[in-house]
CSV table of C-alpha atoms in Angstrom, one decimal:
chain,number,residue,atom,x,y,z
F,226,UNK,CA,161.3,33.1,0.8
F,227,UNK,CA,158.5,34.2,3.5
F,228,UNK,CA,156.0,35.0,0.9
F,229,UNK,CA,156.1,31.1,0.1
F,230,UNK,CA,154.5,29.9,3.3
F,231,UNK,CA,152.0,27.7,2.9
F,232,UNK,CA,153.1,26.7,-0.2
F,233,UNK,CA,153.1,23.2,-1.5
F,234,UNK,CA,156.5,23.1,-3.4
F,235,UNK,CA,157.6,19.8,-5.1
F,236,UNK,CA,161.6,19.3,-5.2
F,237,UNK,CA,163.8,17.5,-7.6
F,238,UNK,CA,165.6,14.9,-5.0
F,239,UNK,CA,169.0,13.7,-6.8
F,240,UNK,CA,169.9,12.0,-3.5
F,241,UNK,CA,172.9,14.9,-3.4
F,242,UNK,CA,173.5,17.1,-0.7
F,243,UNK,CA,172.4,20.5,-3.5
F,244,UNK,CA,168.8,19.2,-3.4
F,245,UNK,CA,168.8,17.9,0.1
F,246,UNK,CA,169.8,21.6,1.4
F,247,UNK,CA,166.7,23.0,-1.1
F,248,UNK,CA,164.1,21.4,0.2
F,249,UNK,CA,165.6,21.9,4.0
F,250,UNK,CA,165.5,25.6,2.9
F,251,UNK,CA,161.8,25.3,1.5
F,252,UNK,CA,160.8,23.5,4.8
F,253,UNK,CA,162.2,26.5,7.4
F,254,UNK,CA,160.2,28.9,5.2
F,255,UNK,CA,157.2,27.3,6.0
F,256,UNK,CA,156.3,25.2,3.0
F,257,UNK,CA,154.5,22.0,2.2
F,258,UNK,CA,157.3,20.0,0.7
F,259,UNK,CA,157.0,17.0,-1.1
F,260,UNK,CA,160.2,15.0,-2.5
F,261,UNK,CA,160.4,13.6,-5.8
F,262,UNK,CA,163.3,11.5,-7.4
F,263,UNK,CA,163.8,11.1,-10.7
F,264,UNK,CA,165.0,7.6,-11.9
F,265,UNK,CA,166.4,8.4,-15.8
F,266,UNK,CA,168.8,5.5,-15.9
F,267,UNK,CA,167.7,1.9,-15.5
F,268,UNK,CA,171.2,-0.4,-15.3
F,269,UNK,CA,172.4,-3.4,-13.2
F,270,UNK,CA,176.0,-3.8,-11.7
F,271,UNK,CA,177.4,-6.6,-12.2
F,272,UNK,CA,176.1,-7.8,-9.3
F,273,UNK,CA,172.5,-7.4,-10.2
F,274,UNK,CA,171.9,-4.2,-7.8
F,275,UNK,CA,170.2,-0.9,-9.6
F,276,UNK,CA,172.6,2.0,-9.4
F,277,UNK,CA,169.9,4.2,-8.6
F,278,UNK,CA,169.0,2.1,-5.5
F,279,UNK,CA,171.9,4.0,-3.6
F,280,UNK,CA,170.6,7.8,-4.2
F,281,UNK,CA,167.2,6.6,-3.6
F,282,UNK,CA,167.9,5.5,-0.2
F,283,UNK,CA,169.6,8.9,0.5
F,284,UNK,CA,166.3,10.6,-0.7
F,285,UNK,CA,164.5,8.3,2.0
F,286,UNK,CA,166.8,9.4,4.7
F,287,UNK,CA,167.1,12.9,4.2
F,288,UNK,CA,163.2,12.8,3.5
F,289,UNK,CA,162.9,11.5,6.8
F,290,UNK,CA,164.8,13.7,9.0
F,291,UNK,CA,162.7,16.4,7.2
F,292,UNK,CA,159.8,15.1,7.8
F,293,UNK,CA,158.2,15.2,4.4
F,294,UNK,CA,156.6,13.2,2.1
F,295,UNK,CA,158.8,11.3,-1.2
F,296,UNK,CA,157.9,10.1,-4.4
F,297,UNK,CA,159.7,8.0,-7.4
F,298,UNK,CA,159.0,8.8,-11.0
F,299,UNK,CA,160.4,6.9,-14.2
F,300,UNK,CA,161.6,8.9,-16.9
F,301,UNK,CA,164.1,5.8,-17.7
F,302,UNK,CA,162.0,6.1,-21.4
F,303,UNK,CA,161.7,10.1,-22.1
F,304,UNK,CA,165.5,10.1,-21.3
F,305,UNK,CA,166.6,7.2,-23.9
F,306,UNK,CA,164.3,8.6,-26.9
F,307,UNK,CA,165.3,12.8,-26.2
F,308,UNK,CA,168.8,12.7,-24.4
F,309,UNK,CA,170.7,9.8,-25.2
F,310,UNK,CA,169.5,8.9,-28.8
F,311,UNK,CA,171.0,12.5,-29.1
F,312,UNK,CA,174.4,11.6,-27.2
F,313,UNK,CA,174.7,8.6,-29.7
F,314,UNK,CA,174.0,10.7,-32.8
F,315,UNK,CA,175.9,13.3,-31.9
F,316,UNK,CA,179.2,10.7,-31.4
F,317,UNK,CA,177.9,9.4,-34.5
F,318,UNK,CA,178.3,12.6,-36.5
F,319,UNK,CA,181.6,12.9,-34.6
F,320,UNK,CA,180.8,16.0,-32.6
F,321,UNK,CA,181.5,16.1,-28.4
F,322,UNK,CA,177.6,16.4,-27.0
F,323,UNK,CA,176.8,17.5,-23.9
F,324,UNK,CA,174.0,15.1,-22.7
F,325,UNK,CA,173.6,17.0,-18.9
F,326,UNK,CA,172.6,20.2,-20.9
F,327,UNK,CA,169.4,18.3,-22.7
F,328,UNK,CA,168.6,16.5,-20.0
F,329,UNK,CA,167.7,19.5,-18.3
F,330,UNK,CA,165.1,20.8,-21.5
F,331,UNK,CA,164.0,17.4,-21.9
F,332,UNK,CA,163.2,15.5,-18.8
F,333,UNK,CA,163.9,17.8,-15.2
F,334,UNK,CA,161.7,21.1,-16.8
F,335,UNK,CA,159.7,19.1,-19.2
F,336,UNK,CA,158.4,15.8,-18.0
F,337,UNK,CA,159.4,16.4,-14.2
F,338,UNK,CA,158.2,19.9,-14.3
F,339,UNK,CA,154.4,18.7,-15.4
F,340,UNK,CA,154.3,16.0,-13.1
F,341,UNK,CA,154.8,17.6,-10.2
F,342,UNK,CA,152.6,20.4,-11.5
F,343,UNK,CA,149.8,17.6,-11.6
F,344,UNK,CA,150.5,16.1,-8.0
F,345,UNK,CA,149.3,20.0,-6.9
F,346,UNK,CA,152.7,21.7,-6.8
F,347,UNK,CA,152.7,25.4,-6.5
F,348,UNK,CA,156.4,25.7,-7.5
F,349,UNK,CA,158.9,22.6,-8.2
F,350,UNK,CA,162.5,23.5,-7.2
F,351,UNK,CA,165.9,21.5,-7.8
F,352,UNK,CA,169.2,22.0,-6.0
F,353,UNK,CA,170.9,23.8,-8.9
F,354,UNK,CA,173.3,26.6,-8.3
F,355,UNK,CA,171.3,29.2,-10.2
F,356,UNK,CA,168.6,31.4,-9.6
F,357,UNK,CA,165.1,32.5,-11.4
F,358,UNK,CA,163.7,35.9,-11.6
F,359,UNK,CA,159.9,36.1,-12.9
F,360,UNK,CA,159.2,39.8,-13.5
F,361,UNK,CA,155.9,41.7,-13.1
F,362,UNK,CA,156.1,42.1,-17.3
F,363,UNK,CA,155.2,38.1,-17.0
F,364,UNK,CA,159.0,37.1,-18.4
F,365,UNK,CA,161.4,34.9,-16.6
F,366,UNK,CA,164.9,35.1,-16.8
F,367,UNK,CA,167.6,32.7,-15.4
F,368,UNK,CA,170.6,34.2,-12.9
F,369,UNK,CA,174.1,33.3,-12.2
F,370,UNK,CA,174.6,31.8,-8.9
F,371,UNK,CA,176.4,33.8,-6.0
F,372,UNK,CA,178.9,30.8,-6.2
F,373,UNK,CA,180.9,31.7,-9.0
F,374,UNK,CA,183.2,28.3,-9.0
F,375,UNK,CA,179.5,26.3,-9.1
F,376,UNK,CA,176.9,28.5,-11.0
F,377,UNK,CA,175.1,26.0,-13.0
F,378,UNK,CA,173.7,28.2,-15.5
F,379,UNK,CA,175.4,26.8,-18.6
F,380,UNK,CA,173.8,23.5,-17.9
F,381,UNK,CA,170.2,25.2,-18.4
F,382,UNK,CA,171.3,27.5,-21.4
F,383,UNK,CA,168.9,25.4,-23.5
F,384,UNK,CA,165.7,25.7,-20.8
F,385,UNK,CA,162.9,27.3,-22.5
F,386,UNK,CA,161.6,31.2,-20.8
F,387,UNK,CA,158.3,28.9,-20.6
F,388,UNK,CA,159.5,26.3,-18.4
F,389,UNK,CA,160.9,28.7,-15.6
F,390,UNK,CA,157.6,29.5,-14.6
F,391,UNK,CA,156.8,28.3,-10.8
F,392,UNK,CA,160.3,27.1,-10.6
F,393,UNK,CA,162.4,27.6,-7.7
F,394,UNK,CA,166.3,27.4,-7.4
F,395,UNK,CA,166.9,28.3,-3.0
F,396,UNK,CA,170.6,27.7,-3.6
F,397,UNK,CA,171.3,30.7,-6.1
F,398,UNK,CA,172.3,32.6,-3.0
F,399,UNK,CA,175.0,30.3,-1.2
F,400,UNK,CA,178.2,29.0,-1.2
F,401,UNK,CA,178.6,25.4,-1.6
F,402,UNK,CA,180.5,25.6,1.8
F,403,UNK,CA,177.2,26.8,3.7
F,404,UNK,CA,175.3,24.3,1.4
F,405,UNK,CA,177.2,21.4,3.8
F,406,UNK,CA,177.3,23.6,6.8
F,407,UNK,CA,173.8,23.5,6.6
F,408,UNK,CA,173.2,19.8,5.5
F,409,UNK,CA,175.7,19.0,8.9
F,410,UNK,CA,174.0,21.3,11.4
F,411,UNK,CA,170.3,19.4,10.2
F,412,UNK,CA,171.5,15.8,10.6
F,413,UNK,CA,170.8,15.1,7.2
F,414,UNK,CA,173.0,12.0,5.4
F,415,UNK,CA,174.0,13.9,2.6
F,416,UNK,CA,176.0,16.1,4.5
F,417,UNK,CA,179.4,14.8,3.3
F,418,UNK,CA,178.6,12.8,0.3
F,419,UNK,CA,180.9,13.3,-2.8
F,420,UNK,CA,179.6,15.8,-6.0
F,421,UNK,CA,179.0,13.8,-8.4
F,422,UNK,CA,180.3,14.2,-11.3
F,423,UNK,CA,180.4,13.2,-15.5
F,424,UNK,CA,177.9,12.4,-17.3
F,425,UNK,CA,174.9,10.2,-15.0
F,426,UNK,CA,174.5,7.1,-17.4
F,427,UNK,CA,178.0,6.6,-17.5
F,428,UNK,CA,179.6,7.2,-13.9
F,429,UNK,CA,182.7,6.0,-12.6
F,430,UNK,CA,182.5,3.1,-15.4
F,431,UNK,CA,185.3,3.7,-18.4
F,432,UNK,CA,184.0,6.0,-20.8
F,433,UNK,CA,185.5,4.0,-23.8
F,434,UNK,CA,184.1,0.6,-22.7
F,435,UNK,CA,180.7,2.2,-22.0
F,436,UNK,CA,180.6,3.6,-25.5
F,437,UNK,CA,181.8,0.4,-27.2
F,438,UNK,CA,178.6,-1.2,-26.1
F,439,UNK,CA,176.6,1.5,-28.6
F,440,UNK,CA,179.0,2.6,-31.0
F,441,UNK,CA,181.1,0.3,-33.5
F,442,UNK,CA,184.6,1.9,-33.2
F,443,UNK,CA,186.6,1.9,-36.3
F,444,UNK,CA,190.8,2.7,-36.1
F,445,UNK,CA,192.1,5.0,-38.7
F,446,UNK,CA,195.7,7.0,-38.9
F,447,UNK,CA,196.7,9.9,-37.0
F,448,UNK,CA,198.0,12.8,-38.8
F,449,UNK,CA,199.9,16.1,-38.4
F,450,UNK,CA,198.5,19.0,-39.9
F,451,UNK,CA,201.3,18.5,-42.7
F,452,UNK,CA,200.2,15.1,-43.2
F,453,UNK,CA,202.8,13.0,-41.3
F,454,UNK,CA,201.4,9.9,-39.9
F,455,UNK,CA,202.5,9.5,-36.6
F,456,UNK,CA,200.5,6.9,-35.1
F,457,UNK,CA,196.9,4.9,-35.2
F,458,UNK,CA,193.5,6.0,-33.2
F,459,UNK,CA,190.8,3.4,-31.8
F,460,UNK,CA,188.0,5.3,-33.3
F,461,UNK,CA,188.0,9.2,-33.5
F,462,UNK,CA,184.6,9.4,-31.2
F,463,UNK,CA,187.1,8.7,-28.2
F,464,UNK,CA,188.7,11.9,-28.5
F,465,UNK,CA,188.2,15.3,-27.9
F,466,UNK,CA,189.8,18.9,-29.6
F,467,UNK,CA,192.5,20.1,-27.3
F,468,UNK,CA,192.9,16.4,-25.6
F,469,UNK,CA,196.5,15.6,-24.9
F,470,UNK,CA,196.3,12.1,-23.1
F,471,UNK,CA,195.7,8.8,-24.3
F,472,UNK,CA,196.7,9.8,-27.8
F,473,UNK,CA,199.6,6.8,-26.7
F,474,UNK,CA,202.0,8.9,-29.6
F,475,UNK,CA,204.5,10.5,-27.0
F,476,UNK,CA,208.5,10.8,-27.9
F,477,UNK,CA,207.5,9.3,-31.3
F,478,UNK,CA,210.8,9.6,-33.8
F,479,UNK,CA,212.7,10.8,-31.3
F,480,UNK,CA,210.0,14.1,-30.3
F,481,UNK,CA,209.7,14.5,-26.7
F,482,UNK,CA,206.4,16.7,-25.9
F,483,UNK,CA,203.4,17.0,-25.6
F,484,UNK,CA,200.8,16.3,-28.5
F,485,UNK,CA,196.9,17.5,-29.1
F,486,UNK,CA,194.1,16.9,-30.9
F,487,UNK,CA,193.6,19.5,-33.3
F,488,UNK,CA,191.0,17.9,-35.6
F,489,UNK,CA,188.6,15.1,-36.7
F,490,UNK,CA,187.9,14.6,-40.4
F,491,UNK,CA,185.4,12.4,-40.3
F,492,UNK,CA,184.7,11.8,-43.6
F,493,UNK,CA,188.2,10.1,-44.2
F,494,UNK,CA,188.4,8.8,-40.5
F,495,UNK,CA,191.8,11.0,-39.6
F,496,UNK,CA,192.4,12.4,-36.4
F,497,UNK,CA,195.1,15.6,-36.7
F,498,UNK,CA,197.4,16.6,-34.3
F,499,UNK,CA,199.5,19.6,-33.3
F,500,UNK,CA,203.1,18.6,-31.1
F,501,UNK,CA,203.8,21.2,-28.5
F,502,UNK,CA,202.3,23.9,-30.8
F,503,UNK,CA,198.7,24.8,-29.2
F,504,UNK,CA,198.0,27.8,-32.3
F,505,UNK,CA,196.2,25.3,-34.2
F,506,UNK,CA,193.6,25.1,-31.4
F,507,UNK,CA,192.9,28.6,-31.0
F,508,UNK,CA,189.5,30.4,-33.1
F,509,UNK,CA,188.2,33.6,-34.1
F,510,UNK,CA,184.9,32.9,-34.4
F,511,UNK,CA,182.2,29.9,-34.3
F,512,UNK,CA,178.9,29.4,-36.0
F,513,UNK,CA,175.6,28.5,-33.3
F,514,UNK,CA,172.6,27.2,-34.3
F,515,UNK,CA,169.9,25.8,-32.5
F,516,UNK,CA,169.3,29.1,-30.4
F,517,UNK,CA,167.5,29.6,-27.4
F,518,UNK,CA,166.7,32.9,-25.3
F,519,UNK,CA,165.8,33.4,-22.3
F,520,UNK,CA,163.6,36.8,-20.6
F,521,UNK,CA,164.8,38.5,-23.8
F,522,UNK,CA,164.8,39.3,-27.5
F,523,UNK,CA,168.3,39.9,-28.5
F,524,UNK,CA,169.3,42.5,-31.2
F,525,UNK,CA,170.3,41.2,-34.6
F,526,UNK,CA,173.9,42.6,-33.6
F,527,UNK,CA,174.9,43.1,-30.0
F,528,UNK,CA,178.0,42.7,-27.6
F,529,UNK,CA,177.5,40.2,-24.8
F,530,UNK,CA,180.4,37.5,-22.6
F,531,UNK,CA,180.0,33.7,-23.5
F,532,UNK,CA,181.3,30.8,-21.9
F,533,UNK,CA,181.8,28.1,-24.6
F,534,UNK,CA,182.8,25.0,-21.8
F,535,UNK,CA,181.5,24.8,-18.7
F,536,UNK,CA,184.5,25.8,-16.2
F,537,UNK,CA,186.0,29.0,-18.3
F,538,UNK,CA,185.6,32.5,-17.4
F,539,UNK,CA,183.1,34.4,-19.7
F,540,UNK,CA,184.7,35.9,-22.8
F,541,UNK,CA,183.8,39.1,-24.5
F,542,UNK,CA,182.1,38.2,-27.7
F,543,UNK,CA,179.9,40.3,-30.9
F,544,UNK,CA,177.1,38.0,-31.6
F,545,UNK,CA,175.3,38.4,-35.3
F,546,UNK,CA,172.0,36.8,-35.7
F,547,UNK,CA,171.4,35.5,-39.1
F,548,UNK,CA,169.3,32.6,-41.0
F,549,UNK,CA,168.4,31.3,-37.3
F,550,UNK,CA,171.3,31.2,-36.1
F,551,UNK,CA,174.3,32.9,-35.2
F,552,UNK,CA,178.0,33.2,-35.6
F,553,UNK,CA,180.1,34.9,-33.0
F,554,UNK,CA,183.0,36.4,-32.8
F,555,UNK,CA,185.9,36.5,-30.1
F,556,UNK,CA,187.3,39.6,-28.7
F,557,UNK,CA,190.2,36.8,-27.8
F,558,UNK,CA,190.9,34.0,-29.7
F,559,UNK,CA,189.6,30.9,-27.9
F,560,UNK,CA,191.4,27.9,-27.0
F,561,UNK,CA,189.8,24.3,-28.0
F,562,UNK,CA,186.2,25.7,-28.5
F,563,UNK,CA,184.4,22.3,-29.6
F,564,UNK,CA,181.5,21.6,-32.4
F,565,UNK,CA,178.3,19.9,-30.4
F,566,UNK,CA,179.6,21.9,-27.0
F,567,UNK,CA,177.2,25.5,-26.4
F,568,UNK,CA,178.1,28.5,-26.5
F,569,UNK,CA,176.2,30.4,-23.6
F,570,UNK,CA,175.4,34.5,-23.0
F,571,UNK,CA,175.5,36.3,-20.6
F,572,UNK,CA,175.0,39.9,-19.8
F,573,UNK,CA,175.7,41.1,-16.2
F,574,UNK,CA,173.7,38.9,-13.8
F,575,UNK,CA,172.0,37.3,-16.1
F,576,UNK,CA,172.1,34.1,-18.4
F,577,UNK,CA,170.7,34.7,-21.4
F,578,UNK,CA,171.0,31.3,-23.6
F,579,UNK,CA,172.9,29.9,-26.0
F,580,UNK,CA,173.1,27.4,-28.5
F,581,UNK,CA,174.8,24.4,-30.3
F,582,UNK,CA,178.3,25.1,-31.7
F,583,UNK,CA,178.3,23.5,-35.6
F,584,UNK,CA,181.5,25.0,-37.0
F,585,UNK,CA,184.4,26.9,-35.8
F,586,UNK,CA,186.6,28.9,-37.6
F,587,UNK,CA,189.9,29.6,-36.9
């Protein structure tokens, strides 16, 4: 990063050790740093205290030690009408979104991205375990990270080529364990703070309760595949394909096991499951629409690895572009592959996209 000194490089500050370690990285190469956190989520505890007021006084601190300036920015608005009116439609049409994946289209490389652009910002940067290669040919294509276990990548399969341009990732090249070595040996407080994880607007609350608050759940039966009713679900947007607790049906007649979520029929409000047989879970194939490359212009036909959840090794796959969008085919079947999840590409070192899963077929 020599060739940035000088630089005036704003960073995404989460209040996270990732993005605290970034801009330390940004300040040894000799850049103008300036700290921005993004506040996406405005809720109370029941005590009346913002949840964002704890990461923001992390940004402060770590800020401090560095020596560098810090801004706040609402995005509380741009996050409710393009992320979670999505996560609430998508429940609604009982598909499993991924909210984390639009978030990072829609708000950190949209909204974020421009501001930061107009406070002077050469480059913005975020902590993310990936990396950004802008080409002398003007394109810009997204890498894995050197950290296998936390490449980030299929979180930003949905960032346009476009909005790669002056971005920055300094982490693409470390483990997360010289991530903390390095927060540690600065002094910075982030040093030892827990990943966090789930989705951000929900947190450690209860996922169901949370949802309740949005969504009117309605109970309906719970089927085998050959139509045998073995019990009653709380709504079928609290369950996922492949999902084998809280389904509250164990040892029923007499069966000792395990059961899974197989199915949703929405239209008739059944939720179908499989009892210690996982075949009904595994696909051939699944149908993508909503495609986006990145640094590339794919083939009409051509043979790639996809990852179709985040943590799963990437699978060999033939991918057919056709009537804007795809279908794709497993060398392997695949295990709980899930409409409203992505599929993601991948060739080599690099991302190259992905898009929205809308059927799957087994």
């Amino acid at each position: 990063m020599n060739s940035l000194k000088g630089k005036t490089v704003v960073v995404g500050m989460s209040g996270g050790v990732d993005s605290s370690v970034a801009a330390l990285l940004l300040k040894q190469a000799g850049c103008n740093v300036i700290g921005l956190y993004m506040l996406n989520w405005e809720e109370t505890d029941d005590r009346g205290a913002c949840n964002a007021d704890e990461e923001y006084a992390d940004v402060r601190r770590v800020c401090a030690a560095l020596d560098m300036p810090y801004y706040s920015v609402n995005f509380a608005k741009q996050y409710e009408e393009r992320v979670f009116s999505y996560f609430l439609s998508e429940y609604r049409a009982g598909r499993t979104p991924n909210p984390d994946v639009l978030c990072n289209r829609e708000i950190k490389f949209g909204p974020f991205r421009e501001y930061a652009l107009s406070m002077g910002a050469d480059y913005i940067a975020t902590g993310h375990y990936c990396g950004a290669e802008h080409g002398a040919d003007g394109r810009h294509r997204l890498l894995k990270a050197v950290d296998a276990g936390k490449d980030q990548t299929y979180f930003l399969n949905q960032v346009r080529e476009s909005q790669l341009a002056n971005v920055l990732f300094p982490l693409c090249d470390l483990p997360k364990s010289e991530v903390r070595k390095l927060a540690e040996a600065n002094g910075l407080a982030t040093a030892k703070k827990k990943d966090s994880t789930g989705i951000c607007f929900i947190g450690e609350r209860n996922f169901r309760k949370f949802l309740q608050n949005y969504l009117p759940a309605q109970s309906g039966k719970i089927l085998t595949l050959d139509g045998k009713e073995v019990g009653e679900h709380i709504g079928l947007m609290y369950y996922t394909i492949g999902q084998r607790k809280g389904l509250d049906i164990g040892g029923v007649h007499g069966e000792e096991g395990r059961w899974f979520v197989v199915k949703k029929d929405l239209k008739n409000n059944i939720l179908y499951v499989s009892h210690g047989d996982e075949t009904p879970l595994y696909s051939r194939a699944c149908r993508v629409s909503a495609l986006n490359f990145i640094g590339c212009e794919p083939e009409n036909v051509f043979y790639c690895t996809a990852k179709f959840r985040y943590r799963q090794p990437e699978q060999n796959v033939k991918v057919t572009l056709k009537d804007g969008g795809a279908l794709v085919e497993f060398e392997e079947k695949q295990r709980a592959v899930t409409e409203g999840q992505f599929a993601v590409f991948y060739s080599e070192k690099y991302c190259l996209g992905g898009g929205t899963i809308d059927e799957v077929h087994f």
